[in-house]
CSV table of C-alpha atoms in Angstrom, one decimal:
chain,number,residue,atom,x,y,z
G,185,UNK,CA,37.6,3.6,-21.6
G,186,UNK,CA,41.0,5.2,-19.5
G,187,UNK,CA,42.1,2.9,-16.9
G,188,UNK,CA,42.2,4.3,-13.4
G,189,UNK,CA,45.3,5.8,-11.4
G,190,UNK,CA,47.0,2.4,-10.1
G,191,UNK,CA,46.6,3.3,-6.6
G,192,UNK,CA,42.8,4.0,-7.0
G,193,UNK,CA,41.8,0.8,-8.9
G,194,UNK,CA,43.9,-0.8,-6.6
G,195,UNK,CA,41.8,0.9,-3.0
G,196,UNK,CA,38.6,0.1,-5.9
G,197,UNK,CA,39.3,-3.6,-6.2
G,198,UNK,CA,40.5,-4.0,-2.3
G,199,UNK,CA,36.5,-3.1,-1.6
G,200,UNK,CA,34.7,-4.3,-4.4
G,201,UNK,CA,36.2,-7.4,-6.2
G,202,UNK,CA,39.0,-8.7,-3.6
G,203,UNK,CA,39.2,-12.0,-4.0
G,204,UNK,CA,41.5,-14.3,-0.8
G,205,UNK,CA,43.0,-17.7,-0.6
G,206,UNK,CA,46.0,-19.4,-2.4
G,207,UNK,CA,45.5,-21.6,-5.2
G,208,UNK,CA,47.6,-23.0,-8.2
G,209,UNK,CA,47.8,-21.0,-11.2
G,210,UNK,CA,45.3,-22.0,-13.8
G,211,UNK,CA,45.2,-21.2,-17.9
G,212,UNK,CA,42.4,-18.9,-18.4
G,213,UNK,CA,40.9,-19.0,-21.6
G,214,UNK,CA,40.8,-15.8,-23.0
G,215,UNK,CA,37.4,-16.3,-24.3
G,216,UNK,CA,34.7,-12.8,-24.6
G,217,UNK,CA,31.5,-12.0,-23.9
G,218,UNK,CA,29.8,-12.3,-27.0
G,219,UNK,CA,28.2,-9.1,-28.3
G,220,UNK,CA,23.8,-8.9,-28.9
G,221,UNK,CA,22.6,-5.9,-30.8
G,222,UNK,CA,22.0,-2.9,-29.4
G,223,UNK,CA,18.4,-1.5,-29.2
G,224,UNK,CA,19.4,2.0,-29.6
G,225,UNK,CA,20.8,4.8,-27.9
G,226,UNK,CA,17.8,7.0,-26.9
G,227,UNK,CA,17.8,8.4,-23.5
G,228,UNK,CA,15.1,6.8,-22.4
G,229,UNK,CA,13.7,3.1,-23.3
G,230,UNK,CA,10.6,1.6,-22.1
G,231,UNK,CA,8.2,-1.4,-22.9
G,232,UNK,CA,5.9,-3.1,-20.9
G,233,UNK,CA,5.1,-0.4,-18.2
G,234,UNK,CA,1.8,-1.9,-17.5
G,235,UNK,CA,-1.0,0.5,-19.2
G,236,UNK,CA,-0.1,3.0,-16.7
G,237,UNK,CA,0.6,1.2,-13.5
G,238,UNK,CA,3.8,2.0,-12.9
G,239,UNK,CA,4.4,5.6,-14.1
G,240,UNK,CA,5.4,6.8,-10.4
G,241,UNK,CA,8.2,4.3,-11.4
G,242,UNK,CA,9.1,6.0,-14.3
G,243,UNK,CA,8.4,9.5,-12.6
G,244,UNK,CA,10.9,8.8,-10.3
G,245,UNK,CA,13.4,7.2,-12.3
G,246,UNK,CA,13.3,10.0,-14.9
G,247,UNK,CA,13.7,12.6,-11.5
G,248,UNK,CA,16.1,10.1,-10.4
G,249,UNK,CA,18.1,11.9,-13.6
G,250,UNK,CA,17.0,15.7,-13.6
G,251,UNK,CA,17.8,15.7,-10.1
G,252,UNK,CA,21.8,14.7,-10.4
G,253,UNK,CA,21.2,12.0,-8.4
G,254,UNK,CA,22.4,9.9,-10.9
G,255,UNK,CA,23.7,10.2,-14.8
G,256,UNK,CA,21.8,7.2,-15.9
G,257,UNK,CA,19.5,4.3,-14.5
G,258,UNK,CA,18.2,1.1,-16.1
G,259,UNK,CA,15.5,-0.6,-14.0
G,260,UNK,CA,13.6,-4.2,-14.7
G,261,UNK,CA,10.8,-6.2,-12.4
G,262,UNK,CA,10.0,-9.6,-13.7
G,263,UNK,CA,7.0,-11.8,-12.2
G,264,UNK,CA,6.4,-15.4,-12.7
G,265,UNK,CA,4.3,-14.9,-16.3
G,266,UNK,CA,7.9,-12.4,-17.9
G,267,UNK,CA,9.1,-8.7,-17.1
G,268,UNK,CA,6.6,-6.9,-16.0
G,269,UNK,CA,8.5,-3.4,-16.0
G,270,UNK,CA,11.6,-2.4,-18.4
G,271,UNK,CA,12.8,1.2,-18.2
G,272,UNK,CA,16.1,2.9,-18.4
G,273,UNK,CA,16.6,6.7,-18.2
G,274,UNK,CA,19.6,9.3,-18.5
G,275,UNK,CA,23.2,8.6,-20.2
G,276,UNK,CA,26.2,5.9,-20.4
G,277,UNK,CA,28.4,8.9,-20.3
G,278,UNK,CA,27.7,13.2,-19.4
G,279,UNK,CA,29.9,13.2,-22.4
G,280,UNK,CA,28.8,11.7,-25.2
G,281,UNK,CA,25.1,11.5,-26.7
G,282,UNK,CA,24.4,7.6,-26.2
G,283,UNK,CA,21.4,6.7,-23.3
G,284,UNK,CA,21.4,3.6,-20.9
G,285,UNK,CA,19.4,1.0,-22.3
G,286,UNK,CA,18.7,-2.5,-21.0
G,287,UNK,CA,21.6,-3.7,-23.5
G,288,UNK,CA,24.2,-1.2,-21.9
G,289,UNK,CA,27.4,-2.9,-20.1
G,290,UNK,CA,27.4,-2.7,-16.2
G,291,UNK,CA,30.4,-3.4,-13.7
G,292,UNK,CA,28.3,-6.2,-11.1
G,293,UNK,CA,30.7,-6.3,-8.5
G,294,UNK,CA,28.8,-8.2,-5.8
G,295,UNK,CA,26.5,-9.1,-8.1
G,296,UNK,CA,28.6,-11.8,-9.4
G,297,UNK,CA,28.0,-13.7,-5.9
G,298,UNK,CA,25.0,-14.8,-6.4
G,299,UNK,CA,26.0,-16.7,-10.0
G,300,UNK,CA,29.0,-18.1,-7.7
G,301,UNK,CA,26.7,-19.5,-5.3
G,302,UNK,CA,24.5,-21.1,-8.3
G,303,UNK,CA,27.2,-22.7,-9.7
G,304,UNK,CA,28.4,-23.9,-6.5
G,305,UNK,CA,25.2,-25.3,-5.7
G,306,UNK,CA,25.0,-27.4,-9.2
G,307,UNK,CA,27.9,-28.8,-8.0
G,308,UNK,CA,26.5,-30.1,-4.7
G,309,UNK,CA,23.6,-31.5,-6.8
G,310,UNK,CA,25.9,-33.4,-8.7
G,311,UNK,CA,27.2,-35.0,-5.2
G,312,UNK,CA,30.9,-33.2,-5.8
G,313,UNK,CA,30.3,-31.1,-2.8
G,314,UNK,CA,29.3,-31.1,0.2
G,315,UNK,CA,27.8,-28.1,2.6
G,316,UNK,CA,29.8,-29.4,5.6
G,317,UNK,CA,32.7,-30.9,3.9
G,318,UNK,CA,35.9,-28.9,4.7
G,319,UNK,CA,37.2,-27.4,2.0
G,320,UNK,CA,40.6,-28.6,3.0
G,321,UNK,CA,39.5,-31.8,0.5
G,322,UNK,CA,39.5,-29.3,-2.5
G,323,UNK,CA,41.8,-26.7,-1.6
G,324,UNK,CA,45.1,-27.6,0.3
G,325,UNK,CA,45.9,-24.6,1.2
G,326,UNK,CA,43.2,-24.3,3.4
G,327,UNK,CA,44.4,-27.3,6.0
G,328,UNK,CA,45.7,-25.5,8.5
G,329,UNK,CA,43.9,-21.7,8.6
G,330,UNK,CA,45.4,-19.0,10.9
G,331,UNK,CA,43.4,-16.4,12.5
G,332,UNK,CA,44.7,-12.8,12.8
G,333,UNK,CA,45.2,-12.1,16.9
G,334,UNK,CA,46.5,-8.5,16.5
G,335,UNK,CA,50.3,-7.4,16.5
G,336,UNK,CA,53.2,-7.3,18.7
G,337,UNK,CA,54.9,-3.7,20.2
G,338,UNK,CA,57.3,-4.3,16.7
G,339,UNK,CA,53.7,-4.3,14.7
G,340,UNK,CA,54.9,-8.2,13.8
G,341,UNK,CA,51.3,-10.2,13.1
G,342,UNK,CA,50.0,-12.6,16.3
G,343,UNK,CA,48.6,-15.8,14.3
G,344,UNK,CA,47.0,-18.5,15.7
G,345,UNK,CA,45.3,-22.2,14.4
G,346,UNK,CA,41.7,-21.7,13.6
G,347,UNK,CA,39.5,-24.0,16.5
G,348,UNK,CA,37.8,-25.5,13.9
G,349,UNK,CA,38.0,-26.6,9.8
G,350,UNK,CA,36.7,-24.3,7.2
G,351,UNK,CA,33.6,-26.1,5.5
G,352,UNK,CA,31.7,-25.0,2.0
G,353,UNK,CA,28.7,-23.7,4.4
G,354,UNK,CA,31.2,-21.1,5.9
G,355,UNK,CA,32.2,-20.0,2.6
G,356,UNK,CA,28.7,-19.3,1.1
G,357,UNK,CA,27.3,-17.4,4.3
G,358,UNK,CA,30.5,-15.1,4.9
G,359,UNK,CA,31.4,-16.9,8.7
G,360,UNK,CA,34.2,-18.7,7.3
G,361,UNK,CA,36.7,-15.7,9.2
G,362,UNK,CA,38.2,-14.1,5.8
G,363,UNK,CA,37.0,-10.5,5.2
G,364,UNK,CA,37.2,-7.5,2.7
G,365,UNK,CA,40.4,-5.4,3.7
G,366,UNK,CA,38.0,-2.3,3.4
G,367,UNK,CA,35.5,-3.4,6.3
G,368,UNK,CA,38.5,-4.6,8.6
G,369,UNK,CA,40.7,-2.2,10.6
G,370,UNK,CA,43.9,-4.7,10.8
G,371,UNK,CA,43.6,-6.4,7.2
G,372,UNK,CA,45.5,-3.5,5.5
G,373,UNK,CA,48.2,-3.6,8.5
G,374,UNK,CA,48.8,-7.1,7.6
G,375,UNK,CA,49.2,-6.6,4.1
G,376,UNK,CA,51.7,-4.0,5.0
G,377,UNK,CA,53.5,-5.9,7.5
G,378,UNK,CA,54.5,-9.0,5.5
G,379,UNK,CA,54.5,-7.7,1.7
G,380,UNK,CA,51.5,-9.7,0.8
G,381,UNK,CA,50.5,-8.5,-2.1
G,382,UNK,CA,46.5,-6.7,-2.2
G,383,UNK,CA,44.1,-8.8,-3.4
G,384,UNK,CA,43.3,-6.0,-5.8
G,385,UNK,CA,46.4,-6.7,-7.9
G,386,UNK,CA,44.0,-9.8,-9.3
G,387,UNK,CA,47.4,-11.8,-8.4
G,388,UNK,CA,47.0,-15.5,-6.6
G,389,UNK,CA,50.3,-14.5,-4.6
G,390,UNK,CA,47.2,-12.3,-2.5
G,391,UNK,CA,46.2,-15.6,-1.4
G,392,UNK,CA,47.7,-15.8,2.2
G,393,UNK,CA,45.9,-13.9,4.2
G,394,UNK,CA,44.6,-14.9,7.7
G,395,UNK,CA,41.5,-15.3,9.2
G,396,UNK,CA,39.8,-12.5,11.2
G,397,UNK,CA,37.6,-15.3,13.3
G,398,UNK,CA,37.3,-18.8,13.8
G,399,UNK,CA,35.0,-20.1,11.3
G,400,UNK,CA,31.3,-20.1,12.4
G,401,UNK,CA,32.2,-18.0,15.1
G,402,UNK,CA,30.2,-15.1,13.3
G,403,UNK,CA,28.4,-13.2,10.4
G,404,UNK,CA,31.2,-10.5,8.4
G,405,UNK,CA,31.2,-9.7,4.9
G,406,UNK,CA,33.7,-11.0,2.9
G,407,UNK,CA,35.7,-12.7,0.4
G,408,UNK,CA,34.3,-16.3,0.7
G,409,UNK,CA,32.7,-16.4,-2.4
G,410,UNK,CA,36.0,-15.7,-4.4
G,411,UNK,CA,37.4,-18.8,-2.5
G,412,UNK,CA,33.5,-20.7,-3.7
G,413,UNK,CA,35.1,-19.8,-7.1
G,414,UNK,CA,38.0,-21.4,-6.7
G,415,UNK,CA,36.4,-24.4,-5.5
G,416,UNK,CA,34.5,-24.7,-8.5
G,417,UNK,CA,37.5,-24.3,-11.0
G,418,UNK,CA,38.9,-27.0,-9.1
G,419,UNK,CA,36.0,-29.5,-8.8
G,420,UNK,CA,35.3,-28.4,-12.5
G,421,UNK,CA,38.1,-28.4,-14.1
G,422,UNK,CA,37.9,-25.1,-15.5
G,423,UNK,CA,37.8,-21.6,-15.4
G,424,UNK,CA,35.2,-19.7,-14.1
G,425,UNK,CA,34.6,-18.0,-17.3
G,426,UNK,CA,33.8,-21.1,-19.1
G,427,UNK,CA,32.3,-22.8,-16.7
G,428,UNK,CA,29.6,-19.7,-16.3
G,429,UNK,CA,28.9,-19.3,-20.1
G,430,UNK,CA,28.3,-23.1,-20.5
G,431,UNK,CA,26.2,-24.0,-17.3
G,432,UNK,CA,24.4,-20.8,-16.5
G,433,UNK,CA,25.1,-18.0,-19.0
G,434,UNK,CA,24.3,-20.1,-22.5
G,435,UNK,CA,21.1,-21.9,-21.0
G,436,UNK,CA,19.9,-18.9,-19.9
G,437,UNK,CA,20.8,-16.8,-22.6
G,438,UNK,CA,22.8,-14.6,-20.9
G,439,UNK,CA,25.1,-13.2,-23.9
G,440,UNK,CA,26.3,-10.8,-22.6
G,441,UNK,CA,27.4,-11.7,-19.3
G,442,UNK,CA,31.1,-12.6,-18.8
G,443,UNK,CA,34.5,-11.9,-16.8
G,444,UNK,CA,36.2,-11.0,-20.3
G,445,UNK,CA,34.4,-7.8,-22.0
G,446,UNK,CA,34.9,-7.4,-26.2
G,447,UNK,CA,36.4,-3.9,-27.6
G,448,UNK,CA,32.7,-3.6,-28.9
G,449,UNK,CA,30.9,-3.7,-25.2
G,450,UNK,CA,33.9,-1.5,-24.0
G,451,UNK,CA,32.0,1.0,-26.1
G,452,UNK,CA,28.2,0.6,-24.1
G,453,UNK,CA,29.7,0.5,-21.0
G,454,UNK,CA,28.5,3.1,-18.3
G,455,UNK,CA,30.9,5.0,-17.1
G,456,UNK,CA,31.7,4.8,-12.9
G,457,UNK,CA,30.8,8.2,-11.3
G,458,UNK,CA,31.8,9.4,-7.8
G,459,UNK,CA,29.7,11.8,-6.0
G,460,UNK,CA,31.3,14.5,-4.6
G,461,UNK,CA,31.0,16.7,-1.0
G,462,UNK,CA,28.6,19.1,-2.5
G,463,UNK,CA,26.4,16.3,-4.4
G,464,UNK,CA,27.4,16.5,-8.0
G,465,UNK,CA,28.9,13.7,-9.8
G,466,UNK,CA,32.7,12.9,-10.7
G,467,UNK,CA,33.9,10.6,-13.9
G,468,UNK,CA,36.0,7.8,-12.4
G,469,UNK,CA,36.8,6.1,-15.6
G,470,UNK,CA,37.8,2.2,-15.0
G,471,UNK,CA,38.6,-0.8,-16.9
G,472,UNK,CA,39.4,-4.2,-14.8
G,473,UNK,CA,41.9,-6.1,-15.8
G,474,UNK,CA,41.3,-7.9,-18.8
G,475,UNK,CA,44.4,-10.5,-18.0
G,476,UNK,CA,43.9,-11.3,-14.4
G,477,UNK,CA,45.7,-14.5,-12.8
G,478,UNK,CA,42.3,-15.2,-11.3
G,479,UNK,CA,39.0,-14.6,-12.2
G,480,UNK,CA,36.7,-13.1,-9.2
G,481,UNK,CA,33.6,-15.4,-8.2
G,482,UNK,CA,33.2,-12.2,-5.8
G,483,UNK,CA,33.0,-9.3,-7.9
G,484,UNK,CA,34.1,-9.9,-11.4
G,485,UNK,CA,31.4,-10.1,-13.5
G,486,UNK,CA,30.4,-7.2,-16.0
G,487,UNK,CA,26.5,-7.9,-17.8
G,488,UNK,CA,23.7,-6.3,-18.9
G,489,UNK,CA,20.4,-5.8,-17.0
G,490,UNK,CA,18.2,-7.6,-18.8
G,491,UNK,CA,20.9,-10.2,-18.9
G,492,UNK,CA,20.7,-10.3,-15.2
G,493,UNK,CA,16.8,-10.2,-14.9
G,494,UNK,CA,17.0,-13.7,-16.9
G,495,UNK,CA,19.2,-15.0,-14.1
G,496,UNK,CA,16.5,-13.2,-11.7
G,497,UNK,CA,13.8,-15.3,-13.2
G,498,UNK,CA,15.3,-18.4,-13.0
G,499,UNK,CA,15.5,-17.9,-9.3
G,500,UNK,CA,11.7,-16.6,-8.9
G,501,UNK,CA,10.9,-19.7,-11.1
G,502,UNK,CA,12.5,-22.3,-8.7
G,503,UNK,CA,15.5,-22.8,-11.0
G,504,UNK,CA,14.2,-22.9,-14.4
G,505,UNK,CA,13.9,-20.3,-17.0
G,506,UNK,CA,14.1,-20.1,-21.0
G,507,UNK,CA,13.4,-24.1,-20.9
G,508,UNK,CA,16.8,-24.8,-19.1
G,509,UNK,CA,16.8,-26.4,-15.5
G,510,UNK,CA,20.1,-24.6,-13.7
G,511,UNK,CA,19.4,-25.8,-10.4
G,512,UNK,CA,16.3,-27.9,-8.7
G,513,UNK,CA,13.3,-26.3,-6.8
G,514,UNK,CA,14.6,-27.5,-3.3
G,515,UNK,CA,18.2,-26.4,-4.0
G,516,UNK,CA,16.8,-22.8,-4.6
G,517,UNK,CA,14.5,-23.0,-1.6
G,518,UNK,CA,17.8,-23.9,0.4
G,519,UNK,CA,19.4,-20.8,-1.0
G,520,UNK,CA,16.9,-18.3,0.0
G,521,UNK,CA,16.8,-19.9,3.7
G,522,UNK,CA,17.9,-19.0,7.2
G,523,UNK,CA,21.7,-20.9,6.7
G,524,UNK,CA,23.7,-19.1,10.2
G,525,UNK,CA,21.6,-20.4,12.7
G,526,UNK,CA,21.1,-17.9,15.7
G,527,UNK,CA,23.6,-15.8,13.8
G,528,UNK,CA,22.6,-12.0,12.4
G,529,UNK,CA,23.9,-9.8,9.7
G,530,UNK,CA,25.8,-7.5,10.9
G,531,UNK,CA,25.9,-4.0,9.1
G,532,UNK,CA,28.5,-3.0,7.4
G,533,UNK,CA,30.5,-0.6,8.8
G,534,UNK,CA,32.9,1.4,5.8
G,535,UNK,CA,36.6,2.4,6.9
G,536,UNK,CA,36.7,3.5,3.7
G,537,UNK,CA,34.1,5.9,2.7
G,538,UNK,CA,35.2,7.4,-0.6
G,539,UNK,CA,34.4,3.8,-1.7
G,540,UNK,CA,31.2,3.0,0.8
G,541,UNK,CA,29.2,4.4,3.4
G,542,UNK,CA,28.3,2.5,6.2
G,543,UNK,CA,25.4,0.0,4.8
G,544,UNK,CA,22.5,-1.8,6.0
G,545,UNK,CA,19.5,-3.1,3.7
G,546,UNK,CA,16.9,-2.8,6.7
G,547,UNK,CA,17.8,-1.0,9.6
G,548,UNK,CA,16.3,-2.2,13.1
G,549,UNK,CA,15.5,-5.4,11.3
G,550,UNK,CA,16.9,-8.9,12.2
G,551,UNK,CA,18.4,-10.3,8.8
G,552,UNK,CA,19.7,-13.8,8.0
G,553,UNK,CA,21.8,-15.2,5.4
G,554,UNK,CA,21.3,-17.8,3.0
G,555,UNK,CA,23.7,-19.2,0.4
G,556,UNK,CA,24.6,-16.2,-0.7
G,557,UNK,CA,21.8,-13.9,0.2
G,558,UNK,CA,20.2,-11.4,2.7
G,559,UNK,CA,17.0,-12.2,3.7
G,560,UNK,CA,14.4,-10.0,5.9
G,561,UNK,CA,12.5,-11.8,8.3
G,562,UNK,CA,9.9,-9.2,8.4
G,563,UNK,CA,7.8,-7.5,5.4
G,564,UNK,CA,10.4,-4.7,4.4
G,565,UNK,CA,9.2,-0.6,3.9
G,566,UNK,CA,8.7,-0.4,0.7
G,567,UNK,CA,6.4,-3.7,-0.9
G,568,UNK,CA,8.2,-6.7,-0.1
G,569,UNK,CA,7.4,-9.7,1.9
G,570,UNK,CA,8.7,-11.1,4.8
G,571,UNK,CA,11.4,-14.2,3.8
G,572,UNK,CA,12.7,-12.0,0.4
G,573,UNK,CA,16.3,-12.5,-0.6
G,574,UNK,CA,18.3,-9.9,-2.0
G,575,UNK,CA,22.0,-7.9,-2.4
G,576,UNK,CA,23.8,-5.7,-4.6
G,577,UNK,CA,26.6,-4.0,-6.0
G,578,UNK,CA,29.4,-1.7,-4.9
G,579,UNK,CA,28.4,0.5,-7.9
G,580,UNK,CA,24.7,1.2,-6.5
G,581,UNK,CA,23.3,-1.8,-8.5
G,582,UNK,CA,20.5,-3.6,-6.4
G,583,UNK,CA,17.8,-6.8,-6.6
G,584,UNK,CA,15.8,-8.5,-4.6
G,585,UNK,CA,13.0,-11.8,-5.1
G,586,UNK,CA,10.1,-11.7,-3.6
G,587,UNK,CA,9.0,-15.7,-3.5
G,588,UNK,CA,6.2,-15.0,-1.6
G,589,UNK,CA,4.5,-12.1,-4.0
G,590,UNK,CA,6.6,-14.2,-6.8
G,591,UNK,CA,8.2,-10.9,-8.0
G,592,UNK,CA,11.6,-9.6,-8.4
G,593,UNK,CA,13.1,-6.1,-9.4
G,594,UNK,CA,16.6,-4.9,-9.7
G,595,UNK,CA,18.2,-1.5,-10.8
G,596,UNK,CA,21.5,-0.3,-11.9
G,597,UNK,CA,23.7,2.5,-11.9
G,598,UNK,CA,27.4,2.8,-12.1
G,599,UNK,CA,28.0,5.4,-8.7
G,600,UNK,CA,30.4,5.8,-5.8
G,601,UNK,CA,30.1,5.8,-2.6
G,602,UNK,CA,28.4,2.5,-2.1
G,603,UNK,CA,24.8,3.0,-0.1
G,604,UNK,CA,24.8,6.4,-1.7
G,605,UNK,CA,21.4,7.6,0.4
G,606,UNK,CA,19.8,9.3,-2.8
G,607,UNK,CA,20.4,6.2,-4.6
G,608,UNK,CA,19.1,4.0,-1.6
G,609,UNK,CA,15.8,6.5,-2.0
G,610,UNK,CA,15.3,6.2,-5.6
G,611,UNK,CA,15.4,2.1,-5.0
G,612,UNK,CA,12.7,2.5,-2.8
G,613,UNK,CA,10.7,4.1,-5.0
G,614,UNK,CA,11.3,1.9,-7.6
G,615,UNK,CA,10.0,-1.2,-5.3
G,616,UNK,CA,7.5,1.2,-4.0
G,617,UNK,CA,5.9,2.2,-7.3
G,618,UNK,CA,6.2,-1.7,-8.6
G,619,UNK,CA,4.2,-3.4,-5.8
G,620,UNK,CA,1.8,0.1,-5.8
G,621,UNK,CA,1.7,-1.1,-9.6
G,622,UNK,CA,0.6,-4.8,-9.0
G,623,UNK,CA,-1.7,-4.0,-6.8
G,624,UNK,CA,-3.9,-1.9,-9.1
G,625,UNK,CA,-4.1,-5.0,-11.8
């Protein structure tokens, strides 16, 4: 797989994978994703579709492909008995012969957030966290935070103390203050202004940015789980790759699931696509790096679907799944609740919109966060209930768990611009053809 024009992967990582906060340098153990067997290379792979129920799902999947509006697709819905649904459609790649399949290697990006979050959270089991313990304790370099208050005539930063600490809560449920570069307008000035190096460079020198808010003061998509990575390396005593692979990924049997990709998985890996102005579909061929200084709790993972869906379960299961206990019923129940008080999601408004478009999961709805999730307080369009957690990916990947209807369903493309509004249709359908599907059981 090419790597990316410098200057792209960098304006790529600032939006998708930037990671913020300074922290010592740590040995990462150049350990890889181990490889599972491929179940072929057909364009299309199904099992399990339910007798029938769900072949609008498949319908729109495969016109999903015909249509352009993507090159490939792999979709999974589990409930609390196993998957339910398990269908991919299309190709890795326009040009080569090999289909997605459930086994084929996908960028997460955001994805990786809510893994950060679980790992986290075994750690506050254990009584080595706290939710309101300022993360001062664990990270020095988070003593004395300094919020961004604009720039002077000379375009010299105006910092000032942050009114308040910065605790684990604030980290988990993005009102800690630190942001992506790509949804602020005076990030990328700053950067500018003093040489700090982008956070896209995977460097820990990228560690010094400000604040854009006292902590707590509101909701704004960020980098806070990156910094929730850090934490746990540090509480852990190792990095997140191993600490993944031992106390989520191996339980789970998530094998192929990792920061560190083999040269055999480099080969099943879906290629990135960018749609253009007049809808058809770009190669953006990209490779992170394999030798970053620190590995991205925010956006770093690459997996399969059907290694995610096992991770999915666990969730819809109350923190068991393949006959390992990753986190207790009550801490997953925390996870999936209100966690910003009278505060709202905000959407997320894109200055850069090669990367994103403007995004928001349910328009006119009031959402809440919860450690690590968005959660609709009202039944959403298109099947799910009222109190369902979900996110996604920057490359069009999305999920969502239904605790209520005890369901959950994700889908997975490799696309750019994020939000891409044919994509954001197809997932619709998808959730709309599943619970259309259940109902006729």
């Amino acid at each position: 797989m090419s790597i990316i024009q410098e200057k792209s992967r960098r304006d790529f990582m600032r939006l998708g994978a930037g990671s913020l906060l300074s922290a010592a340098a740590f040995a990462a153990l150049p350990a890889v994703v181990a490889d599972a067997t491929q179940s072929g290379d057909a364009p299309m792979q199904r099992r399990r579709g339910g007798r029938g129920r769900f072949r609008s799902v498949d319908e729109a999947l495969a016109q999903g492909v015909s249509s352009g509006t993507v090159v490939g697709v792999a979709a999974l819905a589990a409930d609390a008995r196993g998957v339910i649904y398990e269908a991919a459609y299309g190709k890795r790649d326009l040009a080569g012969p090999a289909g997605v399949t459930q086994d084929s290697v996908f960028w997460l990006l955001s994805m990786t957030k809510a893994i950060t979050a679980t790992a986290c959270m075994q750690l506050v089991e254990q009584g080595k966290l706290g939710l309101e313990q300022p993360m001062s304790q664990v990270l020095p370099q988070l003593a004395a935070p300094m919020v961004l208050d604009g720039f002077d005539a000379s375009g010299r930063p105006k910092l000032r103390p942050a009114k308040r600490a910065i605790t684990l809560r604030h980290l988990l449920t993005h009102t800690s203050g630190f942001t992506y570069s790509n949804w602020s307008d005076r990030l990328p000035q700053y950067e500018k202004a003093t040489g700090m190096p982008d956070t896209a460079e995977s460097r820990n020198g990228a560690f010094a940015s400000p604040l854009e808010f006292d902590p707590g003061d509101h909701w704004q998509y960020g980098i806070g789980m990156d910094v929730v990575g850090k934490i746990v390396e540090a509480v852990s005593d190792q990095s997140l790759e191993i600490y993944f692979r031992e106390h989520i990924f191996e339980p789970l049997g998530m094998t192929n699931t990792g920061f560190l990709i083999s040269s055999a998985q480099k080969q099943r890996t879906a290629t990135t696509y960018t749609r253009q102005a007049d809808g058809s579909l770009k190669p953006l061929p990209f490779e992170m790096s394999q030798r970053p200084e620190f590995f991205s709790g925010g956006g770093g993972l690459f997996g399969t679907p059907r290694d995610y869906m096992a991770f999915l379960q666990m969730l819809l299961r109350e923190g068991t799944f393949n006959g390992a206990q990753i986190l207790k019923p009550e801490t997953v129940a925390a996870m999936r609740t209100n966690q910003i008080g009278d505060l709202n999601v905000n959407p997320l408004k894109s200055s850069a919109p090669a990367w994103s478009n403007d995004a928001n999961l349910f328009p006119g709805m009031q959402q809440k966060w919860g450690l690590s999730f968005d959660i609709n307080t009202r039944p959403g369009p298109n099947g799910r209930s009222a109190g369902s957690y979900s996110w996604a990916g920057l490359l069009n990947c999305y999920y969502w768990v239904d605790p209520v209807k005890k369901v959950t369903g994700a889908m997975f493309t490799q696309l750019l611009p994020f939000y891409d509004a044919r994509v954001v249709d197809l997932y619709g359908g998808f959730e709309r053809g599943l619970y259309g599907g259940l109902a006729r059981v």
